[in-house]
């Protein structure tokens, strides 16, 4: 995994994911405290630095808006736990529940992860016309959905205590 660091607000709420270099700078400038470290060490001419995995800002940062999660393949797969929303097999593609040819929008509520077999079976039809049924209704990720979209499948196990429960 590339050196990425989870940044927490002073209240321990996840704020962002930054490069390890940025995290080291935050710690050196006394703007953040290290809560967890990686196994890597960085060396300068005079010092050795532990590479932070999780840092917590010393001062509270007010987030003035709720982030809207962009609709991407990675984000849909993360929301749907990389499982086909028709049969629960490993997902390989995306499917518009109401096909675009039938006026279906490209929105969170109309796009799901899908396996190849179900995607071919459904084709350009509605799920019930193909004898398929969604295992759950697709929704827009809320609150920390941006975080799971950014993480995709890879997440540092040292972050788990600081993350809220994953979307179901």
mmCIF file with all atom_site columns, C-alpha atoms in Angstrom:
data_model
loop_
_atom_site.group_PDB
_atom_site.id
_atom_site.type_symbol
_atom_site.label_atom_id
_atom_site.label_alt_id
_atom_site.label_comp_id
_atom_site.label_asym_id
_atom_site.label_entity_id
_atom_site.label_seq_id
_atom_site.pdbx_PDB_ins_code
_atom_site.Cartn_x
_atom_site.Cartn_y
_atom_site.Cartn_z
_atom_site.occupancy
_atom_site.B_iso_or_equiv
_atom_site.pdbx_formal_charge
_atom_site.auth_seq_id
_atom_site.auth_comp_id
_atom_site.auth_asym_id
_atom_site.auth_atom_id
_atom_site.pdbx_PDB_model_num
ATOM 1   C CA . UNK A 1 1   ? 0.000   0.000   0.000   1.00 0.00 ? 1   UNK A CA 1
ATOM 2   C CA . UNK A 1 2   ? 1.273   3.480   -0.831  1.00 0.00 ? 2   UNK A CA 1
ATOM 3   C CA . UNK A 1 3   ? 2.084   5.621   2.182   1.00 0.00 ? 3   UNK A CA 1
ATOM 4   C CA . UNK A 1 4   ? -1.211  7.322   2.927   1.00 0.00 ? 4   UNK A CA 1
ATOM 5   C CA . UNK A 1 5   ? -2.306  8.772   6.232   1.00 0.00 ? 5   UNK A CA 1
ATOM 6   C CA . UNK A 1 6   ? -5.762  9.151   7.725   1.00 0.00 ? 6   UNK A CA 1
ATOM 7   C CA . UNK A 1 7   ? -6.267  12.647  9.154   1.00 0.00 ? 7   UNK A CA 1
ATOM 8   C CA . UNK A 1 8   ? -8.697  13.000  12.036  1.00 0.00 ? 8   UNK A CA 1
ATOM 9   C CA . UNK A 1 9   ? -10.226 16.190  13.354  1.00 0.00 ? 9   UNK A CA 1
ATOM 10  C CA . UNK A 1 10  ? -9.552  17.122  16.991  1.00 0.00 ? 10  UNK A CA 1
ATOM 11  C CA . UNK A 1 11  ? -12.831 15.298  17.737  1.00 0.00 ? 11  UNK A CA 1
ATOM 12  C CA . UNK A 1 12  ? -11.458 12.079  16.141  1.00 0.00 ? 12  UNK A CA 1
ATOM 13  C CA . UNK A 1 13  ? -13.787 12.441  13.142  1.00 0.00 ? 13  UNK A CA 1
ATOM 14  C CA . UNK A 1 14  ? -12.110 11.392  9.851   1.00 0.00 ? 14  UNK A CA 1
ATOM 15  C CA . UNK A 1 15  ? -11.380 14.463  7.707   1.00 0.00 ? 15  UNK A CA 1
ATOM 16  C CA . UNK A 1 16  ? -9.247  13.265  4.828   1.00 0.00 ? 16  UNK A CA 1
ATOM 17  C CA . UNK A 1 17  ? -6.574  10.971  3.514   1.00 0.00 ? 17  UNK A CA 1
ATOM 18  C CA . UNK A 1 18  ? -3.253  12.639  2.741   1.00 0.00 ? 18  UNK A CA 1
ATOM 19  C CA . UNK A 1 19  ? 0.204   11.590  1.648   1.00 0.00 ? 19  UNK A CA 1
ATOM 20  C CA . UNK A 1 20  ? 2.547   10.414  4.368   1.00 0.00 ? 20  UNK A CA 1
ATOM 21  C CA . UNK A 1 21  ? 4.820   13.347  3.537   1.00 0.00 ? 21  UNK A CA 1
ATOM 22  C CA . UNK A 1 22  ? 2.009   15.820  4.286   1.00 0.00 ? 22  UNK A CA 1
ATOM 23  C CA . UNK A 1 23  ? 1.284   14.008  7.556   1.00 0.00 ? 23  UNK A CA 1
ATOM 24  C CA . UNK A 1 24  ? 4.943   14.209  8.637   1.00 0.00 ? 24  UNK A CA 1
ATOM 25  C CA . UNK A 1 25  ? 4.883   17.959  7.946   1.00 0.00 ? 25  UNK A CA 1
ATOM 26  C CA . UNK A 1 26  ? 1.716   18.366  10.060  1.00 0.00 ? 26  UNK A CA 1
ATOM 27  C CA . UNK A 1 27  ? 3.388   16.535  12.953  1.00 0.00 ? 27  UNK A CA 1
ATOM 28  C CA . UNK A 1 28  ? 6.692   18.438  12.633  1.00 0.00 ? 28  UNK A CA 1
ATOM 29  C CA . UNK A 1 29  ? 4.850   21.774  12.624  1.00 0.00 ? 29  UNK A CA 1
ATOM 30  C CA . UNK A 1 30  ? 2.967   20.702  15.781  1.00 0.00 ? 30  UNK A CA 1
ATOM 31  C CA . UNK A 1 31  ? -0.382  20.907  14.006  1.00 0.00 ? 31  UNK A CA 1
ATOM 32  C CA . UNK A 1 32  ? -1.123  17.204  14.526  1.00 0.00 ? 32  UNK A CA 1
ATOM 33  C CA . UNK A 1 33  ? -0.262  14.314  16.808  1.00 0.00 ? 33  UNK A CA 1
ATOM 34  C CA . UNK A 1 34  ? 0.587   10.820  15.594  1.00 0.00 ? 34  UNK A CA 1
ATOM 35  C CA . UNK A 1 35  ? -1.878  8.148   16.778  1.00 0.00 ? 35  UNK A CA 1
ATOM 36  C CA . UNK A 1 36  ? -0.607  5.179   14.740  1.00 0.00 ? 36  UNK A CA 1
ATOM 37  C CA . UNK A 1 37  ? 2.532   4.579   12.702  1.00 0.00 ? 37  UNK A CA 1
ATOM 38  C CA . UNK A 1 38  ? 3.490   2.364   9.789   1.00 0.00 ? 38  UNK A CA 1
ATOM 39  C CA . UNK A 1 39  ? 6.456   0.008   9.786   1.00 0.00 ? 39  UNK A CA 1
ATOM 40  C CA . UNK A 1 40  ? 8.403   2.457   7.587   1.00 0.00 ? 40  UNK A CA 1
ATOM 41  C CA . UNK A 1 41  ? 11.060  4.874   8.747   1.00 0.00 ? 41  UNK A CA 1
ATOM 42  C CA . UNK A 1 42  ? 12.222  7.946   6.867   1.00 0.00 ? 42  UNK A CA 1
ATOM 43  C CA . UNK A 1 43  ? 15.729  9.268   7.404   1.00 0.00 ? 43  UNK A CA 1
ATOM 44  C CA . UNK A 1 44  ? 17.175  12.741  7.069   1.00 0.00 ? 44  UNK A CA 1
ATOM 45  C CA . UNK A 1 45  ? 20.767  13.782  7.670   1.00 0.00 ? 45  UNK A CA 1
ATOM 46  C CA . UNK A 1 46  ? 20.027  14.388  11.353  1.00 0.00 ? 46  UNK A CA 1
ATOM 47  C CA . UNK A 1 47  ? 16.829  12.531  12.259  1.00 0.00 ? 47  UNK A CA 1
ATOM 48  C CA . UNK A 1 48  ? 14.772  9.424   11.702  1.00 0.00 ? 48  UNK A CA 1
ATOM 49  C CA . UNK A 1 49  ? 10.996  9.751   11.364  1.00 0.00 ? 49  UNK A CA 1
ATOM 50  C CA . UNK A 1 50  ? 8.307   7.168   11.930  1.00 0.00 ? 50  UNK A CA 1
ATOM 51  C CA . UNK A 1 51  ? 5.806   7.387   9.061   1.00 0.00 ? 51  UNK A CA 1
ATOM 52  C CA . UNK A 1 52  ? 2.356   8.142   10.506  1.00 0.00 ? 52  UNK A CA 1
ATOM 53  C CA . UNK A 1 53  ? -0.627  6.020   9.540   1.00 0.00 ? 53  UNK A CA 1
ATOM 54  C CA . UNK A 1 54  ? -3.145  8.076   11.558  1.00 0.00 ? 54  UNK A CA 1
ATOM 55  C CA . UNK A 1 55  ? -2.791  11.662  12.786  1.00 0.00 ? 55  UNK A CA 1
ATOM 56  C CA . UNK A 1 56  ? -5.159  13.823  14.814  1.00 0.00 ? 56  UNK A CA 1
ATOM 57  C CA . UNK A 1 57  ? -5.244  17.584  14.364  1.00 0.00 ? 57  UNK A CA 1
ATOM 58  C CA . UNK A 1 58  ? -4.615  19.554  17.550  1.00 0.00 ? 58  UNK A CA 1
ATOM 59  C CA . UNK A 1 59  ? -7.164  22.232  16.667  1.00 0.00 ? 59  UNK A CA 1
ATOM 60  C CA . UNK A 1 60  ? -10.739 21.572  15.581  1.00 0.00 ? 60  UNK A CA 1
ATOM 61  C CA . UNK A 1 61  ? -11.429 22.272  11.900  1.00 0.00 ? 61  UNK A CA 1
ATOM 62  C CA . UNK A 1 62  ? -15.013 23.213  11.091  1.00 0.00 ? 62  UNK A CA 1
ATOM 63  C CA . UNK A 1 63  ? -16.257 21.453  7.975   1.00 0.00 ? 63  UNK A CA 1
ATOM 64  C CA . UNK A 1 64  ? -18.840 23.858  6.516   1.00 0.00 ? 64  UNK A CA 1
ATOM 65  C CA . UNK A 1 65  ? -20.547 21.395  4.194   1.00 0.00 ? 65  UNK A CA 1
ATOM 66  C CA . UNK A 1 66  ? -21.294 17.737  3.726   1.00 0.00 ? 66  UNK A CA 1
ATOM 67  C CA . UNK A 1 67  ? -19.215 16.231  0.982   1.00 0.00 ? 67  UNK A CA 1
ATOM 68  C CA . UNK A 1 68  ? -21.066 14.814  -1.968  1.00 0.00 ? 68  UNK A CA 1
ATOM 69  C CA . UNK A 1 69  ? -19.609 11.518  -3.084  1.00 0.00 ? 69  UNK A CA 1
ATOM 70  C CA . UNK A 1 70  ? -18.848 11.493  -6.827  1.00 0.00 ? 70  UNK A CA 1
ATOM 71  C CA . UNK A 1 71  ? -20.484 8.648   -8.744  1.00 0.00 ? 71  UNK A CA 1
ATOM 72  C CA . UNK A 1 72  ? -17.522 6.560   -9.893  1.00 0.00 ? 72  UNK A CA 1
ATOM 73  C CA . UNK A 1 73  ? -16.957 2.872   -10.525 1.00 0.00 ? 73  UNK A CA 1
ATOM 74  C CA . UNK A 1 74  ? -14.709 2.627   -7.457  1.00 0.00 ? 74  UNK A CA 1
ATOM 75  C CA . UNK A 1 75  ? -17.303 4.350   -5.262  1.00 0.00 ? 75  UNK A CA 1
ATOM 76  C CA . UNK A 1 76  ? -20.186 2.131   -6.462  1.00 0.00 ? 76  UNK A CA 1
ATOM 77  C CA . UNK A 1 77  ? -18.106 -1.013  -5.902  1.00 0.00 ? 77  UNK A CA 1
ATOM 78  C CA . UNK A 1 78  ? -17.201 0.212   -2.400  1.00 0.00 ? 78  UNK A CA 1
ATOM 79  C CA . UNK A 1 79  ? -20.850 1.008   -1.569  1.00 0.00 ? 79  UNK A CA 1
ATOM 80  C CA . UNK A 1 80  ? -21.971 -2.424  -2.812  1.00 0.00 ? 80  UNK A CA 1
ATOM 81  C CA . UNK A 1 81  ? -19.092 -4.291  -1.112  1.00 0.00 ? 81  UNK A CA 1
ATOM 82  C CA . UNK A 1 82  ? -17.816 -5.497  -4.509  1.00 0.00 ? 82  UNK A CA 1
ATOM 83  C CA . UNK A 1 83  ? -20.851 -7.815  -4.798  1.00 0.00 ? 83  UNK A CA 1
ATOM 84  C CA . UNK A 1 84  ? -23.463 -8.192  -7.520  1.00 0.00 ? 84  UNK A CA 1
ATOM 85  C CA . UNK A 1 85  ? -26.668 -6.585  -6.299  1.00 0.00 ? 85  UNK A CA 1
ATOM 86  C CA . UNK A 1 86  ? -28.757 -9.273  -7.994  1.00 0.00 ? 86  UNK A CA 1
ATOM 87  C CA . UNK A 1 87  ? -27.031 -12.546 -6.969  1.00 0.00 ? 87  UNK A CA 1
ATOM 88  C CA . UNK A 1 88  ? -24.250 -11.486 -4.493  1.00 0.00 ? 88  UNK A CA 1
ATOM 89  C CA . UNK A 1 89  ? -21.469 -12.996 -6.669  1.00 0.00 ? 89  UNK A CA 1
ATOM 90  C CA . UNK A 1 90  ? -18.257 -10.942 -7.067  1.00 0.00 ? 90  UNK A CA 1
ATOM 91  C CA . UNK A 1 91  ? -19.088 -7.840  -9.121  1.00 0.00 ? 91  UNK A CA 1
ATOM 92  C CA . UNK A 1 92  ? -17.287 -7.111  -12.384 1.00 0.00 ? 92  UNK A CA 1
ATOM 93  C CA . UNK A 1 93  ? -19.264 -4.274  -13.919 1.00 0.00 ? 93  UNK A CA 1
ATOM 94  C CA . UNK A 1 94  ? -21.865 -1.585  -13.326 1.00 0.00 ? 94  UNK A CA 1
ATOM 95  C CA . UNK A 1 95  ? -25.537 -1.819  -14.264 1.00 0.00 ? 95  UNK A CA 1
ATOM 96  C CA . UNK A 1 96  ? -28.217 0.823   -14.630 1.00 0.00 ? 96  UNK A CA 1
ATOM 97  C CA . UNK A 1 97  ? -31.284 -0.634  -12.887 1.00 0.00 ? 97  UNK A CA 1
ATOM 98  C CA . UNK A 1 98  ? -33.519 1.321   -15.269 1.00 0.00 ? 98  UNK A CA 1
ATOM 99  C CA . UNK A 1 99  ? -31.475 1.249   -18.505 1.00 0.00 ? 99  UNK A CA 1
ATOM 100 C CA . UNK A 1 100 ? -30.382 4.586   -19.897 1.00 0.00 ? 100 UNK A CA 1
ATOM 101 C CA . UNK A 1 101 ? -32.159 3.647   -23.150 1.00 0.00 ? 101 UNK A CA 1
ATOM 102 C CA . UNK A 1 102 ? -35.408 3.596   -21.135 1.00 0.00 ? 102 UNK A CA 1
ATOM 103 C CA . UNK A 1 103 ? -34.732 7.010   -19.590 1.00 0.00 ? 103 UNK A CA 1
ATOM 104 C CA . UNK A 1 104 ? -32.886 5.780   -16.512 1.00 0.00 ? 104 UNK A CA 1
ATOM 105 C CA . UNK A 1 105 ? -30.627 8.431   -14.996 1.00 0.00 ? 105 UNK A CA 1
ATOM 106 C CA . UNK A 1 106 ? -26.944 7.990   -14.175 1.00 0.00 ? 106 UNK A CA 1
ATOM 107 C CA . UNK A 1 107 ? -27.478 8.513   -10.425 1.00 0.00 ? 107 UNK A CA 1
ATOM 108 C CA . UNK A 1 108 ? -26.584 6.723   -7.212  1.00 0.00 ? 108 UNK A CA 1
ATOM 109 C CA . UNK A 1 109 ? -30.144 5.426   -6.932  1.00 0.00 ? 109 UNK A CA 1
ATOM 110 C CA . UNK A 1 110 ? -30.014 3.815   -10.398 1.00 0.00 ? 110 UNK A CA 1
ATOM 111 C CA . UNK A 1 111 ? -26.482 2.358   -10.636 1.00 0.00 ? 111 UNK A CA 1
ATOM 112 C CA . UNK A 1 112 ? -25.390 -0.900  -8.966  1.00 0.00 ? 112 UNK A CA 1
ATOM 113 C CA . UNK A 1 113 ? -22.435 -3.273  -9.026  1.00 0.00 ? 113 UNK A CA 1
ATOM 114 C CA . UNK A 1 114 ? -23.211 -6.354  -11.106 1.00 0.00 ? 114 UNK A CA 1
ATOM 115 C CA . UNK A 1 115 ? -21.584 -9.638  -12.136 1.00 0.00 ? 115 UNK A CA 1
ATOM 116 C CA . UNK A 1 116 ? -21.103 -10.428 -15.826 1.00 0.00 ? 116 UNK A CA 1
ATOM 117 C CA . UNK A 1 117 ? -23.706 -13.229 -15.802 1.00 0.00 ? 117 UNK A CA 1
ATOM 118 C CA . UNK A 1 118 ? -26.494 -11.038 -14.371 1.00 0.00 ? 118 UNK A CA 1
ATOM 119 C CA . UNK A 1 119 ? -25.524 -8.074  -16.569 1.00 0.00 ? 119 UNK A CA 1
ATOM 120 C CA . UNK A 1 120 ? -25.809 -10.192 -19.713 1.00 0.00 ? 120 UNK A CA 1
ATOM 121 C CA . UNK A 1 121 ? -29.062 -11.776 -18.490 1.00 0.00 ? 121 UNK A CA 1
ATOM 122 C CA . UNK A 1 122 ? -30.620 -8.381  -17.744 1.00 0.00 ? 122 UNK A CA 1
ATOM 123 C CA . UNK A 1 123 ? -29.446 -6.738  -20.946 1.00 0.00 ? 123 UNK A CA 1
ATOM 124 C CA . UNK A 1 124 ? -31.443 -3.634  -21.835 1.00 0.00 ? 124 UNK A CA 1
ATOM 125 C CA . UNK A 1 125 ? -34.462 -4.586  -19.704 1.00 0.00 ? 125 UNK A CA 1
ATOM 126 C CA . UNK A 1 126 ? -35.825 -3.799  -16.284 1.00 0.00 ? 126 UNK A CA 1
ATOM 127 C CA . UNK A 1 127 ? -34.826 -6.282  -13.557 1.00 0.00 ? 127 UNK A CA 1
ATOM 128 C CA . UNK A 1 128 ? -38.298 -7.852  -13.240 1.00 0.00 ? 128 UNK A CA 1
ATOM 129 C CA . UNK A 1 129 ? -38.463 -8.372  -17.023 1.00 0.00 ? 129 UNK A CA 1
ATOM 130 C CA . UNK A 1 130 ? -35.238 -10.417 -16.792 1.00 0.00 ? 130 UNK A CA 1
ATOM 131 C CA . UNK A 1 131 ? -36.398 -12.341 -13.725 1.00 0.00 ? 131 UNK A CA 1
ATOM 132 C CA . UNK A 1 132 ? -33.950 -10.516 -11.437 1.00 0.00 ? 132 UNK A CA 1
ATOM 133 C CA . UNK A 1 133 ? -34.519 -8.767  -8.136  1.00 0.00 ? 133 UNK A CA 1
ATOM 134 C CA . UNK A 1 134 ? -32.229 -6.316  -6.330  1.00 0.00 ? 134 UNK A CA 1
ATOM 135 C CA . UNK A 1 135 ? -30.938 -7.611  -2.995  1.00 0.00 ? 135 UNK A CA 1
ATOM 136 C CA . UNK A 1 136 ? -31.156 -4.044  -1.643  1.00 0.00 ? 136 UNK A CA 1
ATOM 137 C CA . UNK A 1 137 ? -32.232 -0.643  -2.891  1.00 0.00 ? 137 UNK A CA 1
ATOM 138 C CA . UNK A 1 138 ? -29.298 1.483   -4.111  1.00 0.00 ? 138 UNK A CA 1
ATOM 139 C CA . UNK A 1 139 ? -28.830 4.754   -2.225  1.00 0.00 ? 139 UNK A CA 1
ATOM 140 C CA . UNK A 1 140 ? -26.494 7.734   -2.231  1.00 0.00 ? 140 UNK A CA 1
ATOM 141 C CA . UNK A 1 141 ? -23.690 7.227   0.316   1.00 0.00 ? 141 UNK A CA 1
ATOM 142 C CA . UNK A 1 142 ? -24.027 9.596   3.233   1.00 0.00 ? 142 UNK A CA 1
ATOM 143 C CA . UNK A 1 143 ? -21.722 11.193  5.772   1.00 0.00 ? 143 UNK A CA 1
ATOM 144 C CA . UNK A 1 144 ? -18.467 9.266   5.393   1.00 0.00 ? 144 UNK A CA 1
ATOM 145 C CA . UNK A 1 145 ? -19.269 7.697   2.046   1.00 0.00 ? 145 UNK A CA 1
ATOM 146 C CA . UNK A 1 146 ? -16.515 9.846   0.537   1.00 0.00 ? 146 UNK A CA 1
ATOM 147 C CA . UNK A 1 147 ? -14.021 8.021   2.711   1.00 0.00 ? 147 UNK A CA 1
ATOM 148 C CA . UNK A 1 148 ? -15.033 4.541   1.599   1.00 0.00 ? 148 UNK A CA 1
ATOM 149 C CA . UNK A 1 149 ? -15.083 5.724   -2.011  1.00 0.00 ? 149 UNK A CA 1
ATOM 150 C CA . UNK A 1 150 ? -11.537 7.048   -1.639  1.00 0.00 ? 150 UNK A CA 1
ATOM 151 C CA . UNK A 1 151 ? -10.367 3.845   0.004   1.00 0.00 ? 151 UNK A CA 1
ATOM 152 C CA . UNK A 1 152 ? -11.846 1.387   -2.445  1.00 0.00 ? 152 UNK A CA 1
ATOM 153 C CA . UNK A 1 153 ? -10.767 -2.119  -1.387  1.00 0.00 ? 153 UNK A CA 1
ATOM 154 C CA . UNK A 1 154 ? -7.514  -1.058  0.241   1.00 0.00 ? 154 UNK A CA 1
ATOM 155 C CA . UNK A 1 155 ? -7.534  0.247   3.768   1.00 0.00 ? 155 UNK A CA 1
ATOM 156 C CA . UNK A 1 156 ? -4.870  0.247   6.397   1.00 0.00 ? 156 UNK A CA 1
ATOM 157 C CA . UNK A 1 157 ? -5.900  -2.030  9.306   1.00 0.00 ? 157 UNK A CA 1
ATOM 158 C CA . UNK A 1 158 ? -4.504  0.596   11.699  1.00 0.00 ? 158 UNK A CA 1
ATOM 159 C CA . UNK A 1 159 ? -7.342  2.919   10.586  1.00 0.00 ? 159 UNK A CA 1
ATOM 160 C CA . UNK A 1 160 ? -10.168 0.596   11.654  1.00 0.00 ? 160 UNK A CA 1
ATOM 161 C CA . UNK A 1 161 ? -10.520 1.914   15.235  1.00 0.00 ? 161 UNK A CA 1
ATOM 162 C CA . UNK A 1 162 ? -10.951 5.450   13.869  1.00 0.00 ? 162 UNK A CA 1
ATOM 163 C CA . UNK A 1 163 ? -13.505 4.729   11.151  1.00 0.00 ? 163 UNK A CA 1
ATOM 164 C CA . UNK A 1 164 ? -17.226 4.495   11.656  1.00 0.00 ? 164 UNK A CA 1
ATOM 165 C CA . UNK A 1 165 ? -18.978 1.283   10.688  1.00 0.00 ? 165 UNK A CA 1
ATOM 166 C CA . UNK A 1 166 ? -18.766 0.583   6.975   1.00 0.00 ? 166 UNK A CA 1
ATOM 167 C CA . UNK A 1 167 ? -21.856 0.995   4.844   1.00 0.00 ? 167 UNK A CA 1
ATOM 168 C CA . UNK A 1 168 ? -23.962 -2.165  4.752   1.00 0.00 ? 168 UNK A CA 1
#
